[in-house]
Amino acid sequence: MNLYKDIAPWSNEEKGEINMVVDVPRGGSNKYEYNEEKGYYSLNRVLFHQMFYPFDYGFIPQTHFDDGDAMDVMLLTTFPTFPGCVIRARVVGSLETKDEAGGDLKVLAVPIAKIDPRWNEIEKPEDVPAHVRSELELHFKEIKKLEKEKYDKVVIGDWKDREFTLSEIRRASTQFMSK
């Protein structure tokens, strides 16, 4: 099974629930990437400094975003999972970022209630404590700090609401189908 091509992007589109494939578990410092064509994981790099992912990080299958990759997802989790884990998640919003590859929207999601009810009250980015949102922004800015050719190109934009984010996921899914 190919985790990118064979899994639907939506677990329940009406409810705004996606399927997410984990690349990097919460607390990890190894950046794994899924080879979408051949269907395997490889170690892309070890983070260049003492930093870790404060969330499970991965992608939405069957999406193709403006940067040429599947849409990125930061999943707020209670405990880390593992690379290749497929999680049903509820979209909360997104964070606009730009890097050396161009515009790169980071979808913010939480596990569906059946998986982990601790996140039920998070409906929009503003429901996430301001300090945690600042940590998420800092993560995407500072993760490339020691990669000199990339760091100056990282720009953190605005938080976007759920409806905007869902429309971007639909667009990325359509782009996947037409590629």
Coordinates of C-alpha atoms in Angstrom, one line a residue:
M1 CA 0.0 0.0 0.0
N2 CA 1.2 3.5 -0.9
L3 CA 0.4 5.9 2.0
Y4 CA 0.2 8.9 -0.4
K5 CA -1.7 7.4 -3.3
D6 CA -4.0 4.8 -1.7
I7 CA -5.5 6.6 1.3
A8 CA -8.2 9.1 0.8
P9 CA -7.6 12.7 2.0
W10 CA -10.9 12.8 3.9
S11 CA -12.1 10.5 6.6
N12 CA -15.3 12.6 6.8
E13 CA -15.4 15.6 4.5
E14 CA -18.7 16.9 5.9
K15 CA -17.2 17.1 9.4
G16 CA -13.9 18.5 8.1
E17 CA -12.0 15.4 9.1
I18 CA -8.9 14.3 7.2
N19 CA -6.6 11.3 7.1
M20 CA -3.1 12.3 8.1
V21 CA 0.0 10.3 7.7
V22 CA 2.7 11.0 10.3
D23 CA 6.2 11.7 9.1
V24 CA 7.8 12.9 12.3
P25 CA 6.4 12.0 15.8
R26 CA 6.0 14.6 18.5
G27 CA 9.4 15.0 20.3
G28 CA 11.4 13.8 17.3
S29 CA 14.5 15.5 15.8
N30 CA 14.8 13.2 12.8
K31 CA 13.1 14.6 9.7
Y32 CA 11.7 11.6 7.8
E33 CA 10.2 12.0 4.4
Y34 CA 7.9 9.7 2.5
N35 CA 8.8 8.8 -1.1
E36 CA 5.4 9.3 -2.7
E37 CA 6.4 7.4 -5.9
K38 CA 8.1 4.4 -4.4
G39 CA 6.2 4.2 -1.0
Y40 CA 9.0 4.2 1.6
Y41 CA 10.4 6.4 4.3
S42 CA 13.9 7.8 4.4
L43 CA 15.8 10.0 6.8
N44 CA 15.9 13.4 5.1
R45 CA 18.0 15.0 7.8
V46 CA 18.6 15.3 11.6
L47 CA 17.6 18.8 12.8
F48 CA 20.7 20.9 12.8
H49 CA 20.4 22.1 16.4
Q50 CA 18.8 21.1 19.7
M51 CA 15.2 21.4 18.5
F52 CA 12.4 18.9 18.3
Y53 CA 8.9 18.7 16.8
P54 CA 6.3 19.9 19.4
F55 CA 3.5 18.0 17.5
D56 CA 3.1 15.0 15.2
Y57 CA 4.0 16.3 11.7
G58 CA 3.0 14.7 8.5
F59 CA 0.9 15.1 5.3
I60 CA -2.6 14.7 3.9
P61 CA -2.7 11.9 1.3
Q62 CA -3.8 12.6 -2.3
T63 CA -3.1 16.3 -2.0
H64 CA -0.7 18.4 -4.1
F65 CA -0.1 21.9 -2.8
D66 CA 1.6 24.9 -4.3
D67 CA 5.1 23.9 -3.1
G68 CA 4.9 20.7 -5.1
D69 CA 4.3 18.4 -2.1
A70 CA 1.4 17.0 -0.2
M71 CA -0.2 19.3 2.3
D72 CA 1.6 19.5 5.6
V73 CA -0.2 18.9 8.9
M74 CA 0.8 19.7 12.4
L75 CA -1.3 17.5 14.7
L76 CA -1.6 18.5 18.3
T77 CA -1.3 15.3 20.2
T78 CA -1.2 14.1 23.8
F79 CA 1.5 11.5 23.1
P80 CA 3.7 10.9 20.1
T81 CA 2.8 8.2 17.5
F82 CA 5.2 6.9 14.8
P83 CA 6.2 7.5 11.1
G84 CA 3.6 6.0 8.8
C85 CA 0.8 6.1 11.4
V86 CA -2.5 7.1 9.8
I87 CA -4.6 9.3 12.0
R88 CA -8.2 10.6 11.6
A89 CA -8.0 14.3 12.5
R90 CA -10.3 17.3 12.6
V91 CA -9.1 20.4 10.8
V92 CA -8.9 23.5 13.1
G93 CA -7.2 26.0 10.8
S94 CA -3.8 26.6 9.3
L95 CA -0.6 28.8 9.5
E96 CA 0.7 30.5 6.3
T97 CA 4.4 30.1 5.8
K98 CA 6.8 30.6 3.0
D99 CA 10.2 28.9 2.6
E100 CA 12.8 28.3 -0.2
A101 CA 10.2 26.2 -2.1
G102 CA 7.5 28.9 -2.0
G103 CA 4.1 29.1 -0.2
D104 CA 3.6 26.3 2.3
L105 CA 0.4 26.2 4.3
K106 CA 0.7 24.2 7.5
V107 CA -2.7 22.6 8.4
L108 CA -3.5 22.7 12.2
A109 CA -5.5 19.6 13.3
V110 CA -6.4 17.6 16.4
P111 CA -7.3 13.9 16.6
I112 CA -11.0 13.2 16.3
A113 CA -12.8 12.8 19.6
K114 CA -13.0 9.0 19.4
I115 CA -9.2 8.9 19.3
D116 CA -8.4 11.5 21.9
P117 CA -11.2 13.6 23.5
R118 CA -8.7 16.0 25.2
W119 CA -8.8 18.2 22.2
N120 CA -12.6 18.5 21.7
E121 CA -12.7 22.2 22.7
I122 CA -10.2 23.2 20.1
E123 CA -12.4 24.5 17.2
K124 CA -10.3 27.3 15.7
P125 CA -6.7 28.5 15.9
E126 CA -7.7 31.1 18.6
D127 CA -8.7 28.2 20.9
V128 CA -5.1 27.0 21.1
P129 CA -3.4 29.0 23.9
A130 CA -1.5 32.0 22.5
H131 CA 1.8 30.7 23.9
V132 CA 1.4 27.4 22.1
R133 CA 0.6 29.2 18.8
S134 CA 3.8 31.2 19.3
E135 CA 5.7 28.0 19.9
L136 CA 4.3 26.6 16.6
E137 CA 5.3 29.7 14.7
L138 CA 8.8 29.7 16.3
H139 CA 9.3 26.1 15.4
F140 CA 8.8 26.8 11.6
K141 CA 11.0 29.8 11.7
E142 CA 13.8 28.4 13.8
I143 CA 13.9 24.8 12.4
K144 CA 16.0 26.0 9.5
K145 CA 18.2 28.5 11.5
L146 CA 21.5 26.6 10.9
E147 CA 20.6 25.9 7.3
K148 CA 22.0 29.2 6.1
E149 CA 20.8 28.9 2.5
K150 CA 17.2 28.3 3.7
Y151 CA 16.8 30.3 6.9
D152 CA 16.5 33.8 5.4
K153 CA 13.8 32.6 3.1
V154 CA 11.4 31.5 5.9
V155 CA 8.5 33.8 6.5
I156 CA 5.7 33.2 9.0
G157 CA 2.3 34.6 7.9
D158 CA -1.1 34.6 9.5
W159 CA -3.3 32.0 11.1
K160 CA -6.2 31.1 8.8
D161 CA -9.6 29.8 9.9
R162 CA -11.1 26.4 9.3
E163 CA -13.2 27.3 6.3
F164 CA -10.3 28.8 4.4
T165 CA -8.2 25.7 5.3
L166 CA -10.8 23.2 4.2
S167 CA -11.1 25.0 0.8
E168 CA -7.3 24.8 0.4
I169 CA -7.4 21.1 1.2
R170 CA -10.1 20.6 -1.5
R171 CA -8.1 22.6 -4.0
A172 CA -4.9 20.5 -3.2
S173 CA -7.0 17.3 -3.6
T174 CA -8.2 18.5 -7.0
Q175 CA -4.6 19.4 -8.0
F176 CA -3.6 15.8 -7.0
M177 CA -6.3 14.3 -9.2
S178 CA -5.3 16.4 -12.2
K179 CA -1.6 15.7 -11.9

